[in-house]
Coordinates of C-alpha atoms and ligand atoms in Angstrom, one line a residue:
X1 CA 30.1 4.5 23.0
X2 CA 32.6 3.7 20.8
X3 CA 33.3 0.8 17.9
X4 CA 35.9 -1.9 17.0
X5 CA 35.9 -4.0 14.2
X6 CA 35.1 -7.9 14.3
X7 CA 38.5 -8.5 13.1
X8 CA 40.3 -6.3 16.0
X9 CA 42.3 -4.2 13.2
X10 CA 40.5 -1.0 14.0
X11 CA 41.2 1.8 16.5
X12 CA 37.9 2.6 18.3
X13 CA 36.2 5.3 16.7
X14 CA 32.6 7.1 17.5
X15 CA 29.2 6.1 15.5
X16 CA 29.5 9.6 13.3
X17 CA 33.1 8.2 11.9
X18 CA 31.5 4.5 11.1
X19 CA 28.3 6.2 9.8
X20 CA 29.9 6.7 6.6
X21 CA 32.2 4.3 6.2
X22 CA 31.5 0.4 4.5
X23 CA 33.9 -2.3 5.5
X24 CA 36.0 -1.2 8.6
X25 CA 40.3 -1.3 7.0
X26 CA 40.7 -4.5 8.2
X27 CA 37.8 -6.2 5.9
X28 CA 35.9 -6.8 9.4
X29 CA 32.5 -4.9 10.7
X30 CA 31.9 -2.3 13.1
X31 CA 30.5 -3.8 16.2
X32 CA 29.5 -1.7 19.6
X33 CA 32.5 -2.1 21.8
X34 CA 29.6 -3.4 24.6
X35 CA 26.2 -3.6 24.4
X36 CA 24.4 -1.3 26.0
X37 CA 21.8 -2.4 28.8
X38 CA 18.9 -1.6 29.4
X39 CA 16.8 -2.6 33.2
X40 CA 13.1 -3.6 33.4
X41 CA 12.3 -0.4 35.0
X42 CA 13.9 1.5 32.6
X43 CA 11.5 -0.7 29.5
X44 CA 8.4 -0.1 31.5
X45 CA 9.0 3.5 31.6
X46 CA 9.1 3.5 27.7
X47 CA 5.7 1.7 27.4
X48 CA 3.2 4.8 26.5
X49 CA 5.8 6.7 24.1
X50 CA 5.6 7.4 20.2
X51 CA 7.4 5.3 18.0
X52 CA 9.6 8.3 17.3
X53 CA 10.3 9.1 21.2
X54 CA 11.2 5.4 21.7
X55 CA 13.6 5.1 18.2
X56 CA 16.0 8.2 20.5
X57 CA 15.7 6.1 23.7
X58 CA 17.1 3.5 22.0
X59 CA 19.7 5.3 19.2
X60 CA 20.8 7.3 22.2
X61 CA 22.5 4.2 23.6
X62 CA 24.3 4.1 20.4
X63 CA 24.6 6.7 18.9
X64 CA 26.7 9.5 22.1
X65 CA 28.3 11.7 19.8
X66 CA 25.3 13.4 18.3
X67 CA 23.8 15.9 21.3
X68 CA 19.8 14.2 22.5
X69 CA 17.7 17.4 21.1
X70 CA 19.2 16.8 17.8
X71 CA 18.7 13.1 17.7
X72 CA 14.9 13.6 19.0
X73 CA 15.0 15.5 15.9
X74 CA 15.9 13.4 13.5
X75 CA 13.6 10.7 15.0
X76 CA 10.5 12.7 15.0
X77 CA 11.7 13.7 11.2
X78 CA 12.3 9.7 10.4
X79 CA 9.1 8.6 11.8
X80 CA 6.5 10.8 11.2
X81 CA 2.6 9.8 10.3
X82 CA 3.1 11.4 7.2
X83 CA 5.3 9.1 6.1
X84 CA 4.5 6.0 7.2
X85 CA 1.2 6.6 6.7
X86 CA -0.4 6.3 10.7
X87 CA 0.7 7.3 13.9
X88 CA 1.3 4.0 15.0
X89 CA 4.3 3.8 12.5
X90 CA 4.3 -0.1 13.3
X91 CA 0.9 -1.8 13.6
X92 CA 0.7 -5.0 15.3
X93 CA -2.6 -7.4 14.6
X94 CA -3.3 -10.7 15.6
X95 CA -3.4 -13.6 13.1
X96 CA -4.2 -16.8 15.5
X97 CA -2.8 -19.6 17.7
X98 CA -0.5 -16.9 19.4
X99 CA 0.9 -15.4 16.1
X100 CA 0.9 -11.4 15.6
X101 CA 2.5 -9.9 12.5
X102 CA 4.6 -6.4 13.6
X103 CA 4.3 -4.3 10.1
X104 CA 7.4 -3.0 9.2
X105 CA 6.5 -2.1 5.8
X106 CA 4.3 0.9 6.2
X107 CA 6.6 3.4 5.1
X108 CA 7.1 4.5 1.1
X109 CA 8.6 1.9 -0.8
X110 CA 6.0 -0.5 1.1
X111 CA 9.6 -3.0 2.7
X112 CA 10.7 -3.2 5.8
X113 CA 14.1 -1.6 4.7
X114 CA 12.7 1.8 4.7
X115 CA 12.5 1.6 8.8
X116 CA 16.4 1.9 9.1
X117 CA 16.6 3.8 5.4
X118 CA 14.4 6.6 6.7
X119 CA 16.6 7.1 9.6
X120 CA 19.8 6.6 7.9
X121 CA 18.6 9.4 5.6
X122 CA 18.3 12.3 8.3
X123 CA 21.4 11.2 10.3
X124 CA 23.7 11.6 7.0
X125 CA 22.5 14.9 6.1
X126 CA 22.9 15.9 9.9
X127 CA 26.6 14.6 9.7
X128 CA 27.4 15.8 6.4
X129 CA 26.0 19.5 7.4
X130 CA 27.6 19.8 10.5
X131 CA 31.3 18.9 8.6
X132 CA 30.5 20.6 5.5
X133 CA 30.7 17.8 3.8
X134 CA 29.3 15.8 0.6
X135 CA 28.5 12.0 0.2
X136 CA 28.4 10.2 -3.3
X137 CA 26.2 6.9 -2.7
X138 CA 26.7 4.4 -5.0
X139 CA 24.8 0.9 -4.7
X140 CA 23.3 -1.7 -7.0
X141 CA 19.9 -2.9 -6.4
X142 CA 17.7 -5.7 -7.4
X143 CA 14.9 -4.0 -5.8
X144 CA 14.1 -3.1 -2.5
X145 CA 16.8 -1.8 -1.3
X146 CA 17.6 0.8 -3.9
X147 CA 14.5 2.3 -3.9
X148 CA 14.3 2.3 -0.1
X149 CA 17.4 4.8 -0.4
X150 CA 16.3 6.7 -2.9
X151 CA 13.3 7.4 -0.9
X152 CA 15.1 8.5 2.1
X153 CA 18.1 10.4 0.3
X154 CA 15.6 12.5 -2.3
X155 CA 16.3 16.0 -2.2
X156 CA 19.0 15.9 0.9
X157 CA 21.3 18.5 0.8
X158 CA 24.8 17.0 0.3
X159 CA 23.7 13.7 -0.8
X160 CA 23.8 12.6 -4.5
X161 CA 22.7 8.8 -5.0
X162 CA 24.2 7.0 -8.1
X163 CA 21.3 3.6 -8.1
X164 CA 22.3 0.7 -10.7
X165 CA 19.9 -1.6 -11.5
X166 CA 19.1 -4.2 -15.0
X167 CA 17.9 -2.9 -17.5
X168 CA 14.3 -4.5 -17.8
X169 CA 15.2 -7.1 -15.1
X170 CA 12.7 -5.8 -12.2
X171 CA 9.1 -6.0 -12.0
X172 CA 6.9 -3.2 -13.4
X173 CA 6.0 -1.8 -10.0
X174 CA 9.7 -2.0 -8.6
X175 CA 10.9 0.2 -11.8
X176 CA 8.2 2.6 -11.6
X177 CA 8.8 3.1 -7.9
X178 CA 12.3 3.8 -8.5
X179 CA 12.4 5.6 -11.9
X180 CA 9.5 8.0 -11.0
X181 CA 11.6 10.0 -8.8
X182 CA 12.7 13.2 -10.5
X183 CA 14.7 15.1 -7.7
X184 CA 17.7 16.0 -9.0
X185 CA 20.4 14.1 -6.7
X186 CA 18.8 11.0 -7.5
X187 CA 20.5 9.3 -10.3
X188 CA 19.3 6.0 -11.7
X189 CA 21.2 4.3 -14.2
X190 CA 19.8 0.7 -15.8
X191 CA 22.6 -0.9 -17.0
X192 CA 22.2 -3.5 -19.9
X193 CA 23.4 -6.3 -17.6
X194 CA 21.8 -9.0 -14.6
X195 CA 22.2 -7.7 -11.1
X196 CA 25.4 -9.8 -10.4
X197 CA 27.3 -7.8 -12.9
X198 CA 26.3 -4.2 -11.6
X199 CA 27.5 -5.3 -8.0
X200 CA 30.8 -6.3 -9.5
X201 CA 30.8 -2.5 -11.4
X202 CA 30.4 -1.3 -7.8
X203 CA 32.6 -3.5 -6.0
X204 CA 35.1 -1.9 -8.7
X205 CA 34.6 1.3 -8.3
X206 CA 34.6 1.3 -4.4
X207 CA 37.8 -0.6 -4.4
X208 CA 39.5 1.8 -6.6
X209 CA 40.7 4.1 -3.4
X210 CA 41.9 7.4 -5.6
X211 CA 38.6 7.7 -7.2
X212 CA 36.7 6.7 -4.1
X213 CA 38.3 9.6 -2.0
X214 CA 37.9 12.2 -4.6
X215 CA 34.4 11.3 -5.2
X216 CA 33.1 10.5 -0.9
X217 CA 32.0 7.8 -2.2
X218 CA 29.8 6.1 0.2
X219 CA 27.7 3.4 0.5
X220 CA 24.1 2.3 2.2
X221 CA 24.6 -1.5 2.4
X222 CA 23.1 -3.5 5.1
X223 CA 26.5 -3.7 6.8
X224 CA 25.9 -0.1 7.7
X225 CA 25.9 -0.2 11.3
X226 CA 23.3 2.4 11.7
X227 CA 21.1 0.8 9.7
X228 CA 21.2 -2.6 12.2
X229 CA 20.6 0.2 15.3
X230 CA 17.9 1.3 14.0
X231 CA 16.2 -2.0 13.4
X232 CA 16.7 -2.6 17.4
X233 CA 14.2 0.2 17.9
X234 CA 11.1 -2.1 16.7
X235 CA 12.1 -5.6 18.4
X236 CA 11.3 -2.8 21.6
X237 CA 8.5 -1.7 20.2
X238 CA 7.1 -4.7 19.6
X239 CA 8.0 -6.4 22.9
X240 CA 6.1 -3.3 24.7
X241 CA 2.9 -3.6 22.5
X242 CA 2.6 -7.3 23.1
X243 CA 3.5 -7.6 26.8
X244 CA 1.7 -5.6 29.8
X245 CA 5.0 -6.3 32.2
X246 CA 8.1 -6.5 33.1
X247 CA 9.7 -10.1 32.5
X248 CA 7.0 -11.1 29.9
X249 CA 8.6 -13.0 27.4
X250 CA 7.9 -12.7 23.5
X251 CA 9.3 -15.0 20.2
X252 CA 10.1 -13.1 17.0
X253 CA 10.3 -14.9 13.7
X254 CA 12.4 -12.9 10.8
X255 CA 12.2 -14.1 7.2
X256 CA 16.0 -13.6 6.8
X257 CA 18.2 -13.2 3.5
X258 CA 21.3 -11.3 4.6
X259 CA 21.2 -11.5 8.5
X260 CA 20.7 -7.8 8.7
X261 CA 16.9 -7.8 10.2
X262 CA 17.3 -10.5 12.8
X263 CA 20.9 -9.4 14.0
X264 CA 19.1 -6.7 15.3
X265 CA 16.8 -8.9 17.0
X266 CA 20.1 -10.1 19.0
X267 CA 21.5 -6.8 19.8
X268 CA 18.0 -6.4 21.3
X269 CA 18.6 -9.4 23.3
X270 CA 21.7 -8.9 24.5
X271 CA 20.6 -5.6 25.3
X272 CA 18.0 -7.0 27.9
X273 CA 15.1 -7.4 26.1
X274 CA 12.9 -10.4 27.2
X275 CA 12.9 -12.3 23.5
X276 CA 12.6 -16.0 24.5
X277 CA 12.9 -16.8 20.6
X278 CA 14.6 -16.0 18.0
X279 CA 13.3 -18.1 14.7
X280 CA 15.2 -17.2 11.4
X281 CA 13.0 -18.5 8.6
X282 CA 14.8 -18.8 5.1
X283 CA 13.6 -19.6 1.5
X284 CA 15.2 -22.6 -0.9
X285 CA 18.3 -20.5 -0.1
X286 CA 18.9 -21.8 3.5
X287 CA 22.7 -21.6 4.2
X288 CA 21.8 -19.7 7.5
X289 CA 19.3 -22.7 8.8
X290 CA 21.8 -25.2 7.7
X291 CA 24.1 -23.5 10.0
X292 CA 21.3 -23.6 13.1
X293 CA 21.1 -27.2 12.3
X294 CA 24.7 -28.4 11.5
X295 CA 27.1 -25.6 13.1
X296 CA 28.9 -25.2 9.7
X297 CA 28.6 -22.2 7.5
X298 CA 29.3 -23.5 4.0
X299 CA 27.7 -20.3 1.8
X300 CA 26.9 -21.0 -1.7
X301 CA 28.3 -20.1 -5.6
X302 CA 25.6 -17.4 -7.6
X303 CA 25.3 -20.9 -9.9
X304 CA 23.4 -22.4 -7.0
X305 CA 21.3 -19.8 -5.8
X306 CA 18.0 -20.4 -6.7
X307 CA 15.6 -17.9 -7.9
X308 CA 12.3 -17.8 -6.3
X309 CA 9.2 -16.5 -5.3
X310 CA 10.6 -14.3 -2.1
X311 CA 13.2 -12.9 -4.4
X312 CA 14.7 -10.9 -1.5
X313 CA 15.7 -13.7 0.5
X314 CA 17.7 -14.9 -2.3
X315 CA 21.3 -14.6 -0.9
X316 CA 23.7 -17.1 0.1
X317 CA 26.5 -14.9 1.5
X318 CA 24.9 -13.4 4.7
X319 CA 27.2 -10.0 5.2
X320 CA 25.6 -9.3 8.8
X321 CA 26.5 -13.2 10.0
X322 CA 30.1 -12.0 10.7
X323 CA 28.9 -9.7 13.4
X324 CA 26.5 -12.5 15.1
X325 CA 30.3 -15.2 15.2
X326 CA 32.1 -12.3 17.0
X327 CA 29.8 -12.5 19.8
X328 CA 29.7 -16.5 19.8
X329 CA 32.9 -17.0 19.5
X330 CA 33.1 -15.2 22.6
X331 CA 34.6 -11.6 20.9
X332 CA 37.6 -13.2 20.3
X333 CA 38.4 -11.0 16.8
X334 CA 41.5 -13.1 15.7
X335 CA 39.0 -16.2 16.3
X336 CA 36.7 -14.1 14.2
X337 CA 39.6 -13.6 11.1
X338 CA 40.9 -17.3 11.0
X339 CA 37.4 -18.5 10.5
X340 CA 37.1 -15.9 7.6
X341 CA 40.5 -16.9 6.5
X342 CA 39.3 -20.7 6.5
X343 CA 36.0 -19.5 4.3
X344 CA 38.0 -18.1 1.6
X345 CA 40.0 -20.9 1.3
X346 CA 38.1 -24.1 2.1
X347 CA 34.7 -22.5 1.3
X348 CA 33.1 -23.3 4.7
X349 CA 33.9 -22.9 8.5
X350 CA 32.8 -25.6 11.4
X351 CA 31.4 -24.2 14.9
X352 CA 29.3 -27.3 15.3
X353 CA 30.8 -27.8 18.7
X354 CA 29.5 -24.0 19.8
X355 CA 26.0 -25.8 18.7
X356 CA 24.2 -26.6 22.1
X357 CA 24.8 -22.9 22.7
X358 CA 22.3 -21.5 19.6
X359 CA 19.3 -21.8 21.1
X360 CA 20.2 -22.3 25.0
X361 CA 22.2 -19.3 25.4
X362 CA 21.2 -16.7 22.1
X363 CA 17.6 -18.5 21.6
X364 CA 18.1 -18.6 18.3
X365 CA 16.0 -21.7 15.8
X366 CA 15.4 -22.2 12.4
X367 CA 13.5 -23.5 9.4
X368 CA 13.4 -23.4 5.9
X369 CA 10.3 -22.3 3.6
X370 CA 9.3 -23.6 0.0
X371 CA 7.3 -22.4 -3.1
X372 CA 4.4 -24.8 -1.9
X373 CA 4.9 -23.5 1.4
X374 CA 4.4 -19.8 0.7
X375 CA 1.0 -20.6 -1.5
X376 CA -0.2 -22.4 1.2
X377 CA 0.4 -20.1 3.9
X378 CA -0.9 -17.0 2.0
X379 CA -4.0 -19.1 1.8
X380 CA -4.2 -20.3 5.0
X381 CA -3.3 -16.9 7.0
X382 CA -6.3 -15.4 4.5
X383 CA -8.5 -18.3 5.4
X384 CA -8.1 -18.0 8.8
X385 CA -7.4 -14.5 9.8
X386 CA -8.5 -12.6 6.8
X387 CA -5.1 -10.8 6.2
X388 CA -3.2 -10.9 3.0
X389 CA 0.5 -11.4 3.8
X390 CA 3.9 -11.2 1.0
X391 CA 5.8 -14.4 -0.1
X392 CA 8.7 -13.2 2.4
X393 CA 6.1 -12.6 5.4
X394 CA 4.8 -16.3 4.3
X395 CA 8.2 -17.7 4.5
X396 CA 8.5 -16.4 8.4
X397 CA 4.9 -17.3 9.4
X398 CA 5.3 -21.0 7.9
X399 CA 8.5 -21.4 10.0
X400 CA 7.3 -19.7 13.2
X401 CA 4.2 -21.7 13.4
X402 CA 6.4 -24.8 14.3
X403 CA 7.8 -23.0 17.4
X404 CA 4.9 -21.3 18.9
X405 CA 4.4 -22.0 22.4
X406 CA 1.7 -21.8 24.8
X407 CA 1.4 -18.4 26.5
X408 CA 4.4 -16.6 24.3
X409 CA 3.5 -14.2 21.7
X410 CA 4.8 -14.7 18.3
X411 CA 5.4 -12.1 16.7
X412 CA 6.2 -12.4 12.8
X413 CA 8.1 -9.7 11.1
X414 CA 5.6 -8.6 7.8
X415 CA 8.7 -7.7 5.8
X416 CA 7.2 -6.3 2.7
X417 CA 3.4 -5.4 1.5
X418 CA 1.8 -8.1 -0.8
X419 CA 1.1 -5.5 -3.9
X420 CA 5.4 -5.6 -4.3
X421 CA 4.4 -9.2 -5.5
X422 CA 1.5 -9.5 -6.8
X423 CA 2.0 -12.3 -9.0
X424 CA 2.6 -14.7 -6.0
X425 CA -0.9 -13.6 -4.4
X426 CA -2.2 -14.4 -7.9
X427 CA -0.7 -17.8 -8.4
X428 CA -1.9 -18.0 -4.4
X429 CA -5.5 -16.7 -4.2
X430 CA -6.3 -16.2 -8.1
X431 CA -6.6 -12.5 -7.9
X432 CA -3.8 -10.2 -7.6
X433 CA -3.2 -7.6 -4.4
X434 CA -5.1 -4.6 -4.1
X435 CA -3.0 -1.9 -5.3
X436 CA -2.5 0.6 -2.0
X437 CA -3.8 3.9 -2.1
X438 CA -1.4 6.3 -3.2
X439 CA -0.1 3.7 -5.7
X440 CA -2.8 3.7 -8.5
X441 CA -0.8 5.8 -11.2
X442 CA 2.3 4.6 -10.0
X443 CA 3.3 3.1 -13.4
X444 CA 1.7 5.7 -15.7
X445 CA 3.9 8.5 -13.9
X446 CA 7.0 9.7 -16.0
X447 CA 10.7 8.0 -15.4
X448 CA 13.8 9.3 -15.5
X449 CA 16.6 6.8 -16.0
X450 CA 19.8 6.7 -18.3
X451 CA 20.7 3.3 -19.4
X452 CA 24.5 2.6 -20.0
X453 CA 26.2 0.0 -20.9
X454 CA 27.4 -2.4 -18.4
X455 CA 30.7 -2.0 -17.8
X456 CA 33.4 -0.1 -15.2
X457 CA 34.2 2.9 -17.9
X458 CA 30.9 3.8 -18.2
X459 CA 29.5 4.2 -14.6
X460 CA 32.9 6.1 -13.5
X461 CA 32.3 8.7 -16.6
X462 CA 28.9 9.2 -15.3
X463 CA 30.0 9.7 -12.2
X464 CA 32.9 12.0 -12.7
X465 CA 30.0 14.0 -14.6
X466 CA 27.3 14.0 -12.4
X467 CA 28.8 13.7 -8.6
X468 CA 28.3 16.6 -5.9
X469 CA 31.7 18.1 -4.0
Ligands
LIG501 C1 15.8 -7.4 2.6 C2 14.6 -8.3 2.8 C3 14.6 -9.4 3.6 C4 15.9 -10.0 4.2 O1 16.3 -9.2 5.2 P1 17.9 -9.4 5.8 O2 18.1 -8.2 6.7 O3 18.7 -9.3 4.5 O4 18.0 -10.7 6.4 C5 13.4 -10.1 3.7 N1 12.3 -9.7 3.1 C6 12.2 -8.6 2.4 C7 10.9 -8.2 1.7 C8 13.4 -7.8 2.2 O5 13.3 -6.7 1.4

């Protein structure tokens, strides 16, 4: 299995060499050079394994340049009880009229990002061991995603993690999750700026190629390829705890920001799984459902993104959707760049004639999710199944309601744990979230954070100081 890049401009390479690489040189993505396949018998014989077992079934398709026994491995190591707190690793439970909700956020920093994090985590140190090598991550985070990292790159040999984030711009419970850590290749740096500013410091720095070489620096975004493969493993694992056959179809709803989480969905797809639906649910923010209802992509300024109450969701340049208009423009790369050429300069692109094609051939529909919506729907899925759900969980359970059909599961991605949001279930229910067990003391443990100022000199000293290799 090799890659190319959605822009054609990249000589195919193996998943170990895209592992730790961002953008591919040509300012495309690394796509599989074909999907894999996978037959019914081969699904049913996957139905009684471990979550772990069935994550190297499915990496193993894409991932041929690390040897099986060492991928089983880093599975087992990935997804273990311990860390995601049951054996199951990914619960299903029924809500009503045909909905299910698949828990994806089980694992430590209580989001669904930790299910490709924790993997991403063991297959860098692997790679990085076996070349003798050393990785400086550097990211911004507004929140989930940082501390998803830092929870899978603590105390990994080889792996130092350089985390900006706003000074006093993230809730109590998101700072205290990230700033309790206190292993020693975790660095978090709260920089007196807003979150818009930091990603600029690390566009910056990772643009400045001298420094980035002599540094490794590296990155965890959610263009990482490995982190979409392993995101395939629970649209599988879902479809085999919700069916009892071959053929059995299933819907999955995905409360989408940056097209990461329901990409995978269509790998899966294309792969052979039997997903009749594919519902992307956005917030206020909904460039991506304007494009399932118009065929033009038309992403928005920072000025008109809206902040609100599924915070995560708040993006209006979806970095995955490049790899989804490779495959429906047919894989036609240079197609792929002109469109991209036409977004930077006209600030939209038109496939409104490739429109009857969204849901017919790729089953993909949409619908958008409001402030009044989320309340609502906490209430309701309380009310009626007795299960408290996040704002973003809301925002894909509102929208997936209006495609159920008779006799197809629904299954609703849970992408993050209410207590992450507690002032939403508050404004919702008029109590807050119960705080997990575990979490009590999370905000009376001690931080360690350096705040700098906000600016390019500052974060590349620190670096320079502070970076392993
Ligand atoms: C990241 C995130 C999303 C959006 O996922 P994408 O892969 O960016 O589409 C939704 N909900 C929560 C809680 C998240 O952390």
């Amino acid at each position: 299995m090799k890659y190319v890049s959605t822009r054609g401009g990249m000589a195919p390479q193996p998943f170990s060499d895209i592992l730790l690489e961002g953008l591919a040189p040509d300012g495309g993505l690394a796509v599989p050079e074909a999907v894999p396949q996978v037959c019914a018998e081969q699904l049913e014989s996957w139905r009684a394994l471990p979550y772990h077992a069935l994550a190297a079934e499915v990496l193993s398709l894409f991932v041929t340049d690390i040897p099986r026994t060492t991928l089983d491995a880093l599975t087992r190591a990935a997804y273990s009880a311990e860390v995601f707190k049951s054996e199951d690793i990914v619960p299903l439970r029924p809500l009503y009229d045909g909905m299910s909700l698949l828990g994806l956020s089980e694992g430590p920093t209580l989001a669904f990002k930790d299910m490709a994090m924790q993997f991403l985590g063991q297959v860098f140190a692997h790679v990085l061991h076996e070349r003798g090598a050393t990785l400086n991550i550097l990211g911004a985070t507004s929140g989930d995603t940082g501390s998803a990292a830092e929870y899978a790159m603590r105390g990994k040999a080889g792996v130092t993690v350089f985390m900006l984030s706003p000074n006093g711009r993230m809730s109590a419970f998101q700072r205290a999750q990230m700033y309790c850590l206190q292993d020693a290749n975790i660095h978090n740096i709260a920089v007196n700026g807003v979150f818009d500013e930091a990603q600029d410091i690390v566009k910056a720095l990772s643009n400045d190629l001298a420094f980035k070489a002599r540094y490794n620096l590296g990155a965890v975004n959610s263009i990482n390829w490995a982190r979409i493969a392993a995101q395939v493993v629970y649209y599988f694992h879902g479809w085999l705890r919700a069916t009892s056959g071959p053929g059995q179809q299933v819907s999955f709803a995905v409360p989408s920001g940056n097209f990461g989480n329901i990409l995978a969905g269509h790998i899966a797809r294309s792969m052979g799984l039997p997903i009749r639906r594919l519902v992307l649910a956005t917030n206020e923010n909904n460039v991506l459902e304007e494009f399932f209802r118009t065929g033009v992509y038309r992403p928005r300024a920072a000025a008109q993104t809206y902040a609100t109450s599924s915070p995560s969701m708040d993006i209006s340049r979806a970095s995955n959707f490049e790899r989804f208009v490779f495959d429906l423009v047919g894989r036609d790369a240079s197609r792929v760049t002109a469109l991209w050429h036409d977004l930077g300069k006209v600030g939209y692109f038109d496939l409104s004639a490739l429109k009857p094609e969204f849901e017919s051939r790729y089953g993909f529909v949409a619908g958008t999710s409001s402030h009044h919506d989320r309340l609502v729907t906490i209430r309701t899925v309380m009310d009626r199944a007795g299960v408290l759900i996040d704002p973003h969980t809301a925002d894909g359970v509102k929208v997936a309601a209006t495609f159920v059909e008779p006799g197809i599961p629904m299954l609703v991605l849970e992408t993050a744990l209410p207590a992450k949001f507690s002032d939403v279930i508050q404004e919702a229910l008029g109590r807050p979230a119960p705080v997990p067990p575990g979490f009590e003391d999370l905000e009376t443990l001690p931080q360690k954070f350096t705040v700098l100022p906000c600016d390019v000199a500052s974060i590349r000293a620190y670096i320079t100081e502070h970076a392993s290799g």
